[in-house]
Tab-separated table of C-alpha atoms in Angstrom:
chain	number	residue	atom	x	y	z
U	56	UNK	CA	1.456	30.626	-13.616
U	57	UNK	CA	3.106	29.968	-17.113
U	58	UNK	CA	-0.635	28.978	-18.865
U	59	UNK	CA	0.917	28.083	-22.965
U	60	UNK	CA	-0.439	25.987	-25.011
U	61	UNK	CA	2.912	23.779	-24.155
U	62	UNK	CA	2.634	24.089	-20.432
U	63	UNK	CA	-0.593	22.932	-20.541
U	64	UNK	CA	-0.219	19.643	-22.801
U	65	UNK	CA	2.682	18.643	-20.121
U	66	UNK	CA	0.357	19.593	-17.144
U	67	UNK	CA	-2.657	17.768	-18.820
U	68	UNK	CA	-0.014	14.749	-19.925
U	69	UNK	CA	1.700	14.824	-15.796
U	70	UNK	CA	-2.141	14.541	-14.285
U	71	UNK	CA	-3.073	11.224	-16.814
U	72	UNK	CA	0.206	9.390	-15.996
U	73	UNK	CA	-0.826	10.035	-12.308
U	74	UNK	CA	-3.652	9.249	-12.843
U	75	UNK	CA	-3.132	6.308	-14.366
U	76	UNK	CA	-0.211	4.910	-12.109
U	77	UNK	CA	-3.193	5.605	-9.463
U	78	UNK	CA	-5.632	3.502	-10.792
U	79	UNK	CA	-2.434	0.586	-10.679
U	80	UNK	CA	-1.697	1.199	-7.116
U	81	UNK	CA	-4.951	1.541	-5.840
U	82	UNK	CA	-7.480	0.297	-9.100
U	83	UNK	CA	-9.101	-2.471	-6.948
U	84	UNK	CA	-11.668	-0.672	-4.253
U	85	UNK	CA	-12.783	1.105	-7.488
U	86	UNK	CA	-13.375	-2.062	-9.709
U	87	UNK	CA	-14.975	-3.062	-6.634
U	88	UNK	CA	-17.898	0.017	-5.852
U	89	UNK	CA	-18.260	0.300	-10.220
U	90	UNK	CA	-19.109	-3.779	-10.491
U	91	UNK	CA	-20.075	-4.791	-7.341
U	92	UNK	CA	-22.246	-1.795	-5.886
U	93	UNK	CA	-23.213	-0.584	-9.010
U	94	UNK	CA	-23.712	-3.256	-11.089
U	95	UNK	CA	-21.610	-1.906	-14.074
U	96	UNK	CA	-19.773	-4.505	-16.224
U	97	UNK	CA	-19.461	-8.057	-15.316
U	98	UNK	CA	-19.875	-9.519	-12.984
U	99	UNK	CA	-15.464	-11.388	-13.140
U	100	UNK	CA	-12.273	-10.853	-13.795
U	101	UNK	CA	-12.913	-8.928	-17.501
U	102	UNK	CA	-14.048	-6.202	-15.663
U	103	UNK	CA	-10.900	-5.762	-13.315
U	104	UNK	CA	-9.408	-6.346	-16.847
U	105	UNK	CA	-10.569	-3.852	-19.151
U	106	UNK	CA	-10.119	-1.761	-16.086
U	107	UNK	CA	-6.339	-2.315	-15.704
U	108	UNK	CA	-6.265	-1.575	-19.795
U	109	UNK	CA	-7.958	1.794	-19.747
U	110	UNK	CA	-5.119	2.225	-16.758
U	111	UNK	CA	-2.176	1.230	-18.930
U	112	UNK	CA	-3.650	3.684	-22.025
U	113	UNK	CA	-3.610	6.958	-19.946
U	114	UNK	CA	-0.155	6.067	-18.779
U	115	UNK	CA	1.025	6.025	-22.660
U	116	UNK	CA	3.327	8.460	-23.102
U	117	UNK	CA	4.920	10.671	-26.909
U	118	UNK	CA	7.809	8.860	-26.379
U	119	UNK	CA	7.132	5.434	-25.302
U	120	UNK	CA	10.623	3.086	-26.074
U	121	UNK	CA	12.271	5.751	-27.293
U	122	UNK	CA	13.712	6.673	-23.706
U	123	UNK	CA	13.333	5.024	-20.473
U	124	UNK	CA	14.161	6.748	-16.744
U	125	UNK	CA	16.139	4.782	-14.954
U	126	UNK	CA	15.236	2.814	-11.963
U	127	UNK	CA	16.790	1.843	-9.197
U	128	UNK	CA	19.268	-0.371	-10.113
U	129	UNK	CA	19.245	-3.086	-7.272
U	130	UNK	CA	15.264	-3.024	-6.740
U	131	UNK	CA	15.168	-3.838	-10.588
U	132	UNK	CA	16.873	-6.462	-10.625
U	133	UNK	CA	15.925	-7.959	-8.193
U	134	UNK	CA	12.188	-7.817	-8.629
U	135	UNK	CA	12.706	-8.567	-12.025
U	136	UNK	CA	14.893	-11.638	-11.663
U	137	UNK	CA	12.219	-12.649	-9.118
U	138	UNK	CA	9.662	-12.605	-11.409
U	139	UNK	CA	11.796	-13.854	-14.770
U	140	UNK	CA	12.166	-17.071	-11.940
U	141	UNK	CA	8.674	-17.746	-11.151
U	142	UNK	CA	7.585	-17.525	-15.252
U	143	UNK	CA	10.047	-20.406	-15.586
U	144	UNK	CA	8.250	-22.288	-13.855
U	145	UNK	CA	5.243	-21.019	-14.476
U	146	UNK	CA	5.703	-22.492	-18.234
U	147	UNK	CA	8.927	-25.513	-17.830
U	148	UNK	CA	7.742	-26.266	-14.181
U	149	UNK	CA	3.642	-26.140	-13.343
U	150	UNK	CA	2.078	-29.061	-11.204
U	151	UNK	CA	-0.898	-27.154	-11.842
U	152	UNK	CA	-1.592	-25.587	-15.590
U	153	UNK	CA	-1.500	-22.583	-16.949
U	154	UNK	CA	-4.706	-20.153	-16.376
U	155	UNK	CA	-5.171	-17.434	-18.327
U	156	UNK	CA	-5.020	-15.013	-15.151
U	157	UNK	CA	-1.946	-16.079	-14.384
U	158	UNK	CA	-1.031	-15.301	-17.813
U	159	UNK	CA	-2.392	-12.279	-17.577
U	160	UNK	CA	-0.899	-10.910	-15.030
U	161	UNK	CA	2.167	-11.495	-15.712
U	162	UNK	CA	1.226	-9.455	-18.851
U	163	UNK	CA	-0.443	-6.412	-16.696
U	164	UNK	CA	2.965	-6.017	-13.906
U	165	UNK	CA	5.567	-6.631	-16.748
U	166	UNK	CA	3.151	-3.368	-19.021
U	167	UNK	CA	3.273	-1.700	-16.120
U	168	UNK	CA	7.150	-1.609	-15.323
U	169	UNK	CA	7.967	-1.087	-19.071
U	170	UNK	CA	5.056	2.275	-18.816
U	171	UNK	CA	6.965	3.675	-15.329
U	172	UNK	CA	10.069	3.492	-16.885
U	173	UNK	CA	8.842	5.982	-20.405
U	174	UNK	CA	7.353	8.507	-17.037
U	175	UNK	CA	9.436	11.233	-16.557
U	176	UNK	CA	10.032	11.410	-13.166
U	177	UNK	CA	7.837	15.067	-13.223
U	178	UNK	CA	5.252	12.939	-12.644
U	179	UNK	CA	5.945	12.648	-9.219
U	180	UNK	CA	4.848	16.170	-8.491
U	181	UNK	CA	1.840	15.220	-9.096
U	182	UNK	CA	0.693	11.734	-7.867
U	183	UNK	CA	0.023	11.930	-4.654
U	184	UNK	CA	-2.214	14.224	-4.612
U	185	UNK	CA	-3.690	12.240	-6.949
U	186	UNK	CA	-3.419	9.251	-4.830
U	187	UNK	CA	-4.999	11.094	-2.221
U	188	UNK	CA	-7.830	11.926	-4.137
U	189	UNK	CA	-8.207	8.779	-5.851
U	190	UNK	CA	-8.529	6.603	-1.801
U	191	UNK	CA	-10.551	9.424	-0.755
U	192	UNK	CA	-12.936	9.107	-3.010
U	193	UNK	CA	-12.745	5.484	-2.322
U	194	UNK	CA	-13.218	5.401	1.079
U	195	UNK	CA	-16.806	7.626	0.233
U	196	UNK	CA	-17.324	4.605	-2.610
U	197	UNK	CA	-17.191	2.636	0.751
U	198	UNK	CA	-19.156	4.206	2.761
U	199	UNK	CA	-22.251	4.318	0.171
U	200	UNK	CA	-21.729	0.581	-0.420
U	201	UNK	CA	-22.153	0.107	3.183
U	202	UNK	CA	-24.728	1.544	3.792
U	203	UNK	CA	-27.098	0.234	0.431
U	204	UNK	CA	-25.793	-3.079	1.807
U	205	UNK	CA	-29.180	-4.927	3.126
U	206	UNK	CA	-26.899	-7.922	4.767
U	207	UNK	CA	-24.341	-5.713	6.695
U	208	UNK	CA	-24.740	-4.168	9.960
U	209	UNK	CA	-22.719	-2.686	12.822
U	210	UNK	CA	-19.814	-4.604	14.161
U	211	UNK	CA	-19.383	-6.814	10.459
U	212	UNK	CA	-16.325	-6.150	9.299
U	213	UNK	CA	-16.613	-3.248	6.382
U	214	UNK	CA	-15.932	-4.300	2.808
U	215	UNK	CA	-17.272	-3.930	-0.801
U	216	UNK	CA	-19.609	-7.363	-0.921
U	217	UNK	CA	-19.014	-9.686	-3.735
U	218	UNK	CA	-21.672	-9.590	-6.480
U	219	UNK	CA	-20.457	-12.572	-8.750
U	220	UNK	CA	-21.692	-15.916	-7.388
U	221	UNK	CA	-19.793	-18.273	-5.479
U	222	UNK	CA	-17.388	-14.823	-4.564
U	223	UNK	CA	-16.144	-14.526	-1.025
U	224	UNK	CA	-19.026	-13.643	1.229
U	225	UNK	CA	-18.249	-10.070	2.511
U	226	UNK	CA	-15.823	-8.526	0.640
U	227	UNK	CA	-11.954	-8.418	1.018
U	228	UNK	CA	-11.645	-6.465	3.980
U	229	UNK	CA	-8.305	-6.134	3.070
U	230	UNK	CA	-8.130	-3.766	0.307
U	231	UNK	CA	-11.094	-1.354	2.050
U	232	UNK	CA	-7.845	-1.147	5.200
U	233	UNK	CA	-5.318	-0.715	1.883
U	234	UNK	CA	-7.146	1.857	0.313
U	235	UNK	CA	-7.894	3.762	4.377
U	236	UNK	CA	-3.701	3.478	4.930
U	237	UNK	CA	-3.239	4.935	1.506
U	238	UNK	CA	-5.708	7.618	2.301
U	239	UNK	CA	-3.892	8.372	5.243
U	240	UNK	CA	-0.624	8.156	4.472
U	241	UNK	CA	-1.459	9.944	1.610
U	242	UNK	CA	-2.949	13.350	3.576
U	243	UNK	CA	-0.301	13.217	6.275
U	244	UNK	CA	2.452	13.954	3.763
U	245	UNK	CA	0.498	16.484	1.778
U	246	UNK	CA	-0.472	18.536	4.977
U	247	UNK	CA	2.959	20.531	5.387
U	248	UNK	CA	2.395	21.873	1.249
U	249	UNK	CA	-0.520	23.047	2.609
U	250	UNK	CA	-0.538	26.148	4.034
U	251	UNK	CA	-4.418	27.577	4.315
U	252	UNK	CA	-6.780	26.269	7.031
U	253	UNK	CA	-9.199	25.049	4.977
U	254	UNK	CA	-6.863	22.984	3.099
U	255	UNK	CA	-4.905	21.444	6.533
U	256	UNK	CA	-8.655	21.197	7.722
U	257	UNK	CA	-9.519	19.132	4.669
U	258	UNK	CA	-6.199	16.482	4.981
U	259	UNK	CA	-7.148	16.304	9.048
U	260	UNK	CA	-10.774	15.239	8.799
U	261	UNK	CA	-9.171	12.994	5.738
U	262	UNK	CA	-6.681	11.424	8.055
U	263	UNK	CA	-10.078	10.868	11.144
U	264	UNK	CA	-11.936	9.569	8.649
U	265	UNK	CA	-9.332	6.968	6.822
U	266	UNK	CA	-8.253	5.862	10.182
U	267	UNK	CA	-12.519	5.470	10.868
U	268	UNK	CA	-11.944	3.022	8.241
U	269	UNK	CA	-9.137	0.742	8.750
U	270	UNK	CA	-11.057	-0.081	12.681
U	271	UNK	CA	-13.794	-0.793	10.179
U	272	UNK	CA	-12.365	-2.659	8.665
U	273	UNK	CA	-11.168	-5.060	11.217
U	274	UNK	CA	-7.876	-5.827	9.360
U	275	UNK	CA	-5.228	-7.150	11.713
U	276	UNK	CA	-2.395	-6.819	9.051
U	277	UNK	CA	-3.450	-3.283	8.743
U	278	UNK	CA	-3.696	-2.197	12.424
U	279	UNK	CA	0.393	-4.064	12.975
U	280	UNK	CA	1.444	-2.317	9.756
U	281	UNK	CA	0.185	1.254	11.173
U	282	UNK	CA	1.632	0.361	14.042
U	283	UNK	CA	4.564	0.278	12.877
U	284	UNK	CA	4.866	3.234	10.809
U	285	UNK	CA	4.099	5.539	13.875
U	286	UNK	CA	6.817	3.397	15.796
U	287	UNK	CA	9.538	4.340	12.685
U	288	UNK	CA	8.394	7.712	12.428
U	289	UNK	CA	8.956	8.230	16.400
U	290	UNK	CA	12.223	6.173	16.282
U	291	UNK	CA	13.740	8.568	13.539
U	292	UNK	CA	11.821	12.109	14.487
U	293	UNK	CA	11.555	11.943	17.774
U	294	UNK	CA	14.011	14.226	19.305
U	295	UNK	CA	14.019	16.486	22.472
U	296	UNK	CA	14.794	20.011	20.313
U	297	UNK	CA	12.781	18.603	18.051
U	298	UNK	CA	10.496	18.190	20.475
U	299	UNK	CA	10.764	21.524	22.327
U	300	UNK	CA	10.531	23.016	19.046
U	301	UNK	CA	7.055	21.110	17.873
U	302	UNK	CA	5.950	22.271	20.956
U	303	UNK	CA	6.895	26.108	20.113
U	304	UNK	CA	6.081	25.732	17.000
U	305	UNK	CA	2.579	24.291	17.448
U	306	UNK	CA	1.615	27.512	18.915
U	307	UNK	CA	0.297	29.990	16.245
U	308	UNK	CA	-2.820	31.041	15.849
U	309	UNK	CA	-3.345	29.133	12.380
U	310	UNK	CA	-2.014	25.521	14.178
U	311	UNK	CA	-4.626	26.549	17.597
U	312	UNK	CA	-7.053	27.370	14.971
U	313	UNK	CA	-7.018	24.622	13.000
U	314	UNK	CA	-6.994	22.279	16.212
U	315	UNK	CA	-9.812	24.032	17.705
U	316	UNK	CA	-11.569	23.725	14.575
U	317	UNK	CA	-11.095	19.974	14.114
U	318	UNK	CA	-11.759	18.643	17.839
U	319	UNK	CA	-15.378	21.112	17.418
U	320	UNK	CA	-15.742	19.373	14.268
U	321	UNK	CA	-14.885	16.006	15.453
U	322	UNK	CA	-16.858	16.701	19.072
U	323	UNK	CA	-19.806	17.673	16.946
U	324	UNK	CA	-19.518	14.662	14.734
U	325	UNK	CA	-19.613	12.331	17.726
U	326	UNK	CA	-22.650	14.392	19.917
U	327	UNK	CA	-24.941	13.709	17.014
U	328	UNK	CA	-23.459	10.572	16.612
U	329	UNK	CA	-22.893	9.024	19.403
U	330	UNK	CA	-23.112	5.379	18.390
U	331	UNK	CA	-19.923	5.621	16.065
U	332	UNK	CA	-18.158	6.194	19.545
U	333	UNK	CA	-19.359	2.772	20.874
U	334	UNK	CA	-18.998	0.819	17.491
U	335	UNK	CA	-15.734	1.981	17.273
U	336	UNK	CA	-14.862	0.633	20.785
U	337	UNK	CA	-16.642	-2.596	19.765
U	338	UNK	CA	-14.399	-2.434	16.591
U	339	UNK	CA	-11.595	-2.234	18.826
U	340	UNK	CA	-12.135	-5.424	21.323
U	341	UNK	CA	-13.353	-7.121	18.870
U	342	UNK	CA	-9.386	-6.888	17.270
U	343	UNK	CA	-8.188	-7.545	20.750
U	344	UNK	CA	-10.273	-10.474	21.203
U	345	UNK	CA	-9.044	-11.582	17.331
U	346	UNK	CA	-5.362	-11.147	18.622
U	347	UNK	CA	-5.545	-13.272	21.701
U	348	UNK	CA	-7.222	-16.182	19.327
U	349	UNK	CA	-4.140	-15.514	16.431
U	350	UNK	CA	-2.106	-16.162	19.849
U	351	UNK	CA	-3.289	-18.895	20.876
U	352	UNK	CA	-3.297	-20.615	17.716
U	353	UNK	CA	-0.050	-19.794	16.414
U	354	UNK	CA	1.420	-20.279	19.809
U	355	UNK	CA	-0.796	-22.527	22.259
U	356	UNK	CA	-0.117	-20.100	24.885
U	357	UNK	CA	-4.548	-18.859	25.992
U	358	UNK	CA	-3.764	-15.442	27.343
U	359	UNK	CA	-7.906	-14.808	27.821
U	360	UNK	CA	-10.709	-17.726	29.196
U	361	UNK	CA	-11.949	-16.323	25.479
U	362	UNK	CA	-9.152	-17.145	23.772
U	363	UNK	CA	-10.123	-19.597	20.572
U	364	UNK	CA	-8.954	-21.178	17.209
U	365	UNK	CA	-8.379	-19.017	14.623
U	366	UNK	CA	-8.510	-20.273	11.078
U	367	UNK	CA	-7.324	-18.289	9.048
U	368	UNK	CA	-3.799	-18.087	11.982
U	369	UNK	CA	-4.457	-21.917	11.646
U	370	UNK	CA	-4.051	-22.255	7.921
U	371	UNK	CA	-0.884	-20.396	8.036
U	372	UNK	CA	0.558	-22.782	11.185
U	373	UNK	CA	-0.064	-25.671	8.731
U	374	UNK	CA	1.758	-23.429	5.623
U	375	UNK	CA	5.358	-23.277	8.083
U	376	UNK	CA	4.991	-27.133	8.388
U	377	UNK	CA	4.562	-27.399	4.462
U	378	UNK	CA	7.857	-25.249	4.341
U	379	UNK	CA	9.592	-27.443	7.634
U	380	UNK	CA	8.801	-30.191	5.119
U	381	UNK	CA	9.750	-28.826	2.258
U	382	UNK	CA	13.553	-27.398	3.835
U	383	UNK	CA	14.385	-31.211	4.970
U	384	UNK	CA	13.607	-32.774	1.297
U	385	UNK	CA	15.709	-32.518	-1.861
U	386	UNK	CA	12.972	-29.667	-3.005
U	387	UNK	CA	14.468	-27.218	-0.786
U	388	UNK	CA	16.630	-27.016	-3.428
U	389	UNK	CA	14.840	-26.467	-6.973
U	390	UNK	CA	11.508	-26.418	-5.144
U	391	UNK	CA	7.787	-28.191	-5.658
U	392	UNK	CA	6.787	-25.752	-8.775
U	393	UNK	CA	4.779	-23.286	-9.740
U	394	UNK	CA	1.793	-22.660	-6.816
U	395	UNK	CA	2.498	-26.156	-5.709
U	396	UNK	CA	1.802	-24.896	-2.521
U	397	UNK	CA	-0.283	-21.872	-0.651
U	398	UNK	CA	1.147	-21.434	3.088
U	399	UNK	CA	-0.580	-17.302	3.139
U	400	UNK	CA	2.971	-16.571	3.865
U	401	UNK	CA	4.461	-15.258	0.925
U	402	UNK	CA	8.547	-14.686	2.143
U	403	UNK	CA	8.582	-18.938	2.742
U	404	UNK	CA	6.159	-19.384	-0.040
U	405	UNK	CA	8.615	-18.110	-2.470
U	406	UNK	CA	11.638	-21.211	-1.182
U	407	UNK	CA	8.775	-24.021	-1.321
U	408	UNK	CA	7.784	-23.454	-4.805
U	409	UNK	CA	10.835	-22.068	-6.383
U	410	UNK	CA	13.907	-22.821	-4.514
U	411	UNK	CA	16.556	-21.468	-2.969
U	412	UNK	CA	16.827	-18.597	-6.199
U	413	UNK	CA	13.286	-17.844	-5.164
U	414	UNK	CA	13.796	-17.123	-1.737
U	415	UNK	CA	16.836	-15.358	-2.358
U	416	UNK	CA	15.813	-13.395	-5.018
U	417	UNK	CA	12.187	-11.869	-4.063
U	418	UNK	CA	13.565	-11.888	0.104
U	419	UNK	CA	16.612	-9.839	-1.139
U	420	UNK	CA	13.623	-7.777	-2.980
U	421	UNK	CA	11.854	-6.502	0.431
U	422	UNK	CA	15.251	-5.971	1.657
U	423	UNK	CA	16.280	-3.890	-0.231
U	424	UNK	CA	12.592	-2.259	-0.645
U	425	UNK	CA	13.118	-2.229	3.649
U	426	UNK	CA	16.710	-0.498	3.586
U	427	UNK	CA	15.864	2.039	0.903
U	428	UNK	CA	12.612	2.724	2.890
U	429	UNK	CA	14.820	3.393	6.482
U	430	UNK	CA	16.223	5.425	4.098
U	431	UNK	CA	13.885	7.484	2.996
U	432	UNK	CA	11.753	7.694	6.509
U	433	UNK	CA	15.191	9.487	8.180
U	434	UNK	CA	16.042	11.688	5.182
U	435	UNK	CA	12.228	12.306	3.881
U	436	UNK	CA	13.533	14.065	0.265
U	437	UNK	CA	10.041	14.149	-1.515
U	438	UNK	CA	6.284	13.027	-0.446
U	439	UNK	CA	6.584	10.572	-2.792
U	440	UNK	CA	9.722	8.618	-2.012
U	441	UNK	CA	8.072	9.220	1.689
U	442	UNK	CA	4.671	7.864	0.924
U	443	UNK	CA	6.252	4.553	-0.710
U	444	UNK	CA	8.791	3.930	2.035
U	445	UNK	CA	5.640	4.491	4.722
U	446	UNK	CA	3.691	2.525	2.507
U	447	UNK	CA	5.887	-1.189	2.142
U	448	UNK	CA	6.465	-0.261	6.110
U	449	UNK	CA	3.406	-1.470	6.442
U	450	UNK	CA	3.156	-3.808	3.577
U	451	UNK	CA	5.724	-5.750	5.851
U	452	UNK	CA	2.911	-7.433	8.113
U	453	UNK	CA	1.253	-8.673	4.356
U	454	UNK	CA	4.737	-10.841	4.007
U	455	UNK	CA	4.690	-13.547	7.059
U	456	UNK	CA	0.471	-13.361	7.022
U	457	UNK	CA	-1.444	-12.838	4.005
U	458	UNK	CA	-1.177	-13.771	-0.401
U	459	UNK	CA	1.274	-15.443	-2.525
U	460	UNK	CA	4.645	-13.643	-3.610
U	461	UNK	CA	2.884	-13.274	-7.262
U	462	UNK	CA	-0.125	-11.471	-6.665
U	463	UNK	CA	-0.518	-7.742	-8.691
U	464	UNK	CA	-2.078	-6.423	-5.027
U	465	UNK	CA	1.758	-6.542	-3.925
U	466	UNK	CA	3.437	-5.980	-7.282
U	467	UNK	CA	1.578	-3.092	-8.668
U	468	UNK	CA	2.898	-0.948	-5.896
U	469	UNK	CA	6.365	-2.571	-5.856
U	470	UNK	CA	6.346	-1.357	-9.608
U	471	UNK	CA	6.047	1.810	-8.036
U	472	UNK	CA	8.603	1.517	-5.866
U	473	UNK	CA	10.805	0.453	-8.207
U	474	UNK	CA	10.413	2.981	-10.321
U	475	UNK	CA	10.511	5.932	-7.559
U	476	UNK	CA	12.432	5.000	-4.115
U	477	UNK	CA	15.859	5.562	-3.226
U	478	UNK	CA	16.556	6.338	-6.698
U	479	UNK	CA	18.886	9.842	-6.754
U	480	UNK	CA	16.610	11.642	-9.109
U	481	UNK	CA	14.780	13.174	-5.447
U	482	UNK	CA	17.991	14.254	-3.580
U	483	UNK	CA	17.223	17.573	-5.297
U	484	UNK	CA	14.195	18.068	-3.635
U	485	UNK	CA	16.596	17.964	-0.623
U	486	UNK	CA	19.127	20.353	-1.784
U	487	UNK	CA	16.750	23.710	-1.033
U	488	UNK	CA	16.384	22.351	2.440
U	489	UNK	CA	19.569	21.393	3.294
U	490	UNK	CA	20.793	24.836	1.632
U	491	UNK	CA	18.135	26.822	3.414
U	492	UNK	CA	19.840	25.371	6.732
U	493	UNK	CA	23.283	26.870	5.752
U	494	UNK	CA	21.975	30.037	5.317
U	495	UNK	CA	20.363	30.533	8.940
U	496	UNK	CA	23.063	28.736	9.469
U	497	UNK	CA	25.746	30.525	12.121
U	498	UNK	CA	29.303	30.723	11.705
């Protein structure tokens, strides 16, 4: 390993870039932990702004505004196009007023995107491990927050309780679930890169830990998102020849040792904490009941005797009614204005608020993201691209079930996808694998 000064500085820069990106990409779990659990800083958006400013400061390269790296041009044009449309509506077609938070959101989104374009592509090598460590640490802080929260008991949704007055009761379980998905995905992507038994054991346990966090969150969208990721993985990787090859590769001494240790560890944990398994099964039962409630609310079909009206689903049903009302009015062309309607369905709210142009840009952006994500799942060119592809698949459910098309919870990950997903640079990672296959294939 080259340990000269230039190499150390380069590696340090990649590390700080990665930390800054991770803080923007998945910073809310840490913000809630430090602000609401530990009581560090004001219990307001000021702390969030300081956190993101620190993240952006870590990302500032020495060549700022001197060199820009090419992103995915289609995603860049569509994504920035929608942001430009929404900003135009914000300044000139805004029935709700111009809030400081909205201005701050646009500033952070564009600053993050500009800095991403200035960060070298080689940062991809360190970004996934940093995302994994951040998300794993956030999972641990969640457990600490729940243990120290006197109002939380087993059976409730797992989330950090907000400390500011008048805040949402019980915290935001969707942030908890998203962090669990990020930890799960990044660990799975990293497993093939580690050959040591202990390294793989650590990653496998992290996967199980993350699954438990996702289950405890009781976030229906994340459950469905994980199911979609699994379905795509099986669809593109399940071949008879690969299955026999995987079975053959499994029966090696190292893999048998790892599997045995994982089973022993899980068995020991369940024997010591048997109520944990019962609690997880109870969470799954609650999830099934909520799905039945959503089906009853949305379609009027009562599949179980206990099915009842789901408040959040009813909000989306009324939101869809707002969309139909807009669709059959003159507002269908230009929309009703910035944030004029809250549908909790981002793909439709883009049309209600911004008309046909806003709808085409926002949904065109997500459509091409899906295309690039599927291509990457098939090709598996690099750990970061694979991680981003599967993560976008997990977000698809939210596009029809939660949030707004302007939310930074969408646009911070979107910015990373614009920069790193579906670009030619990462083909070099696939080239060595192709060359190895050519070498080992008999002529």
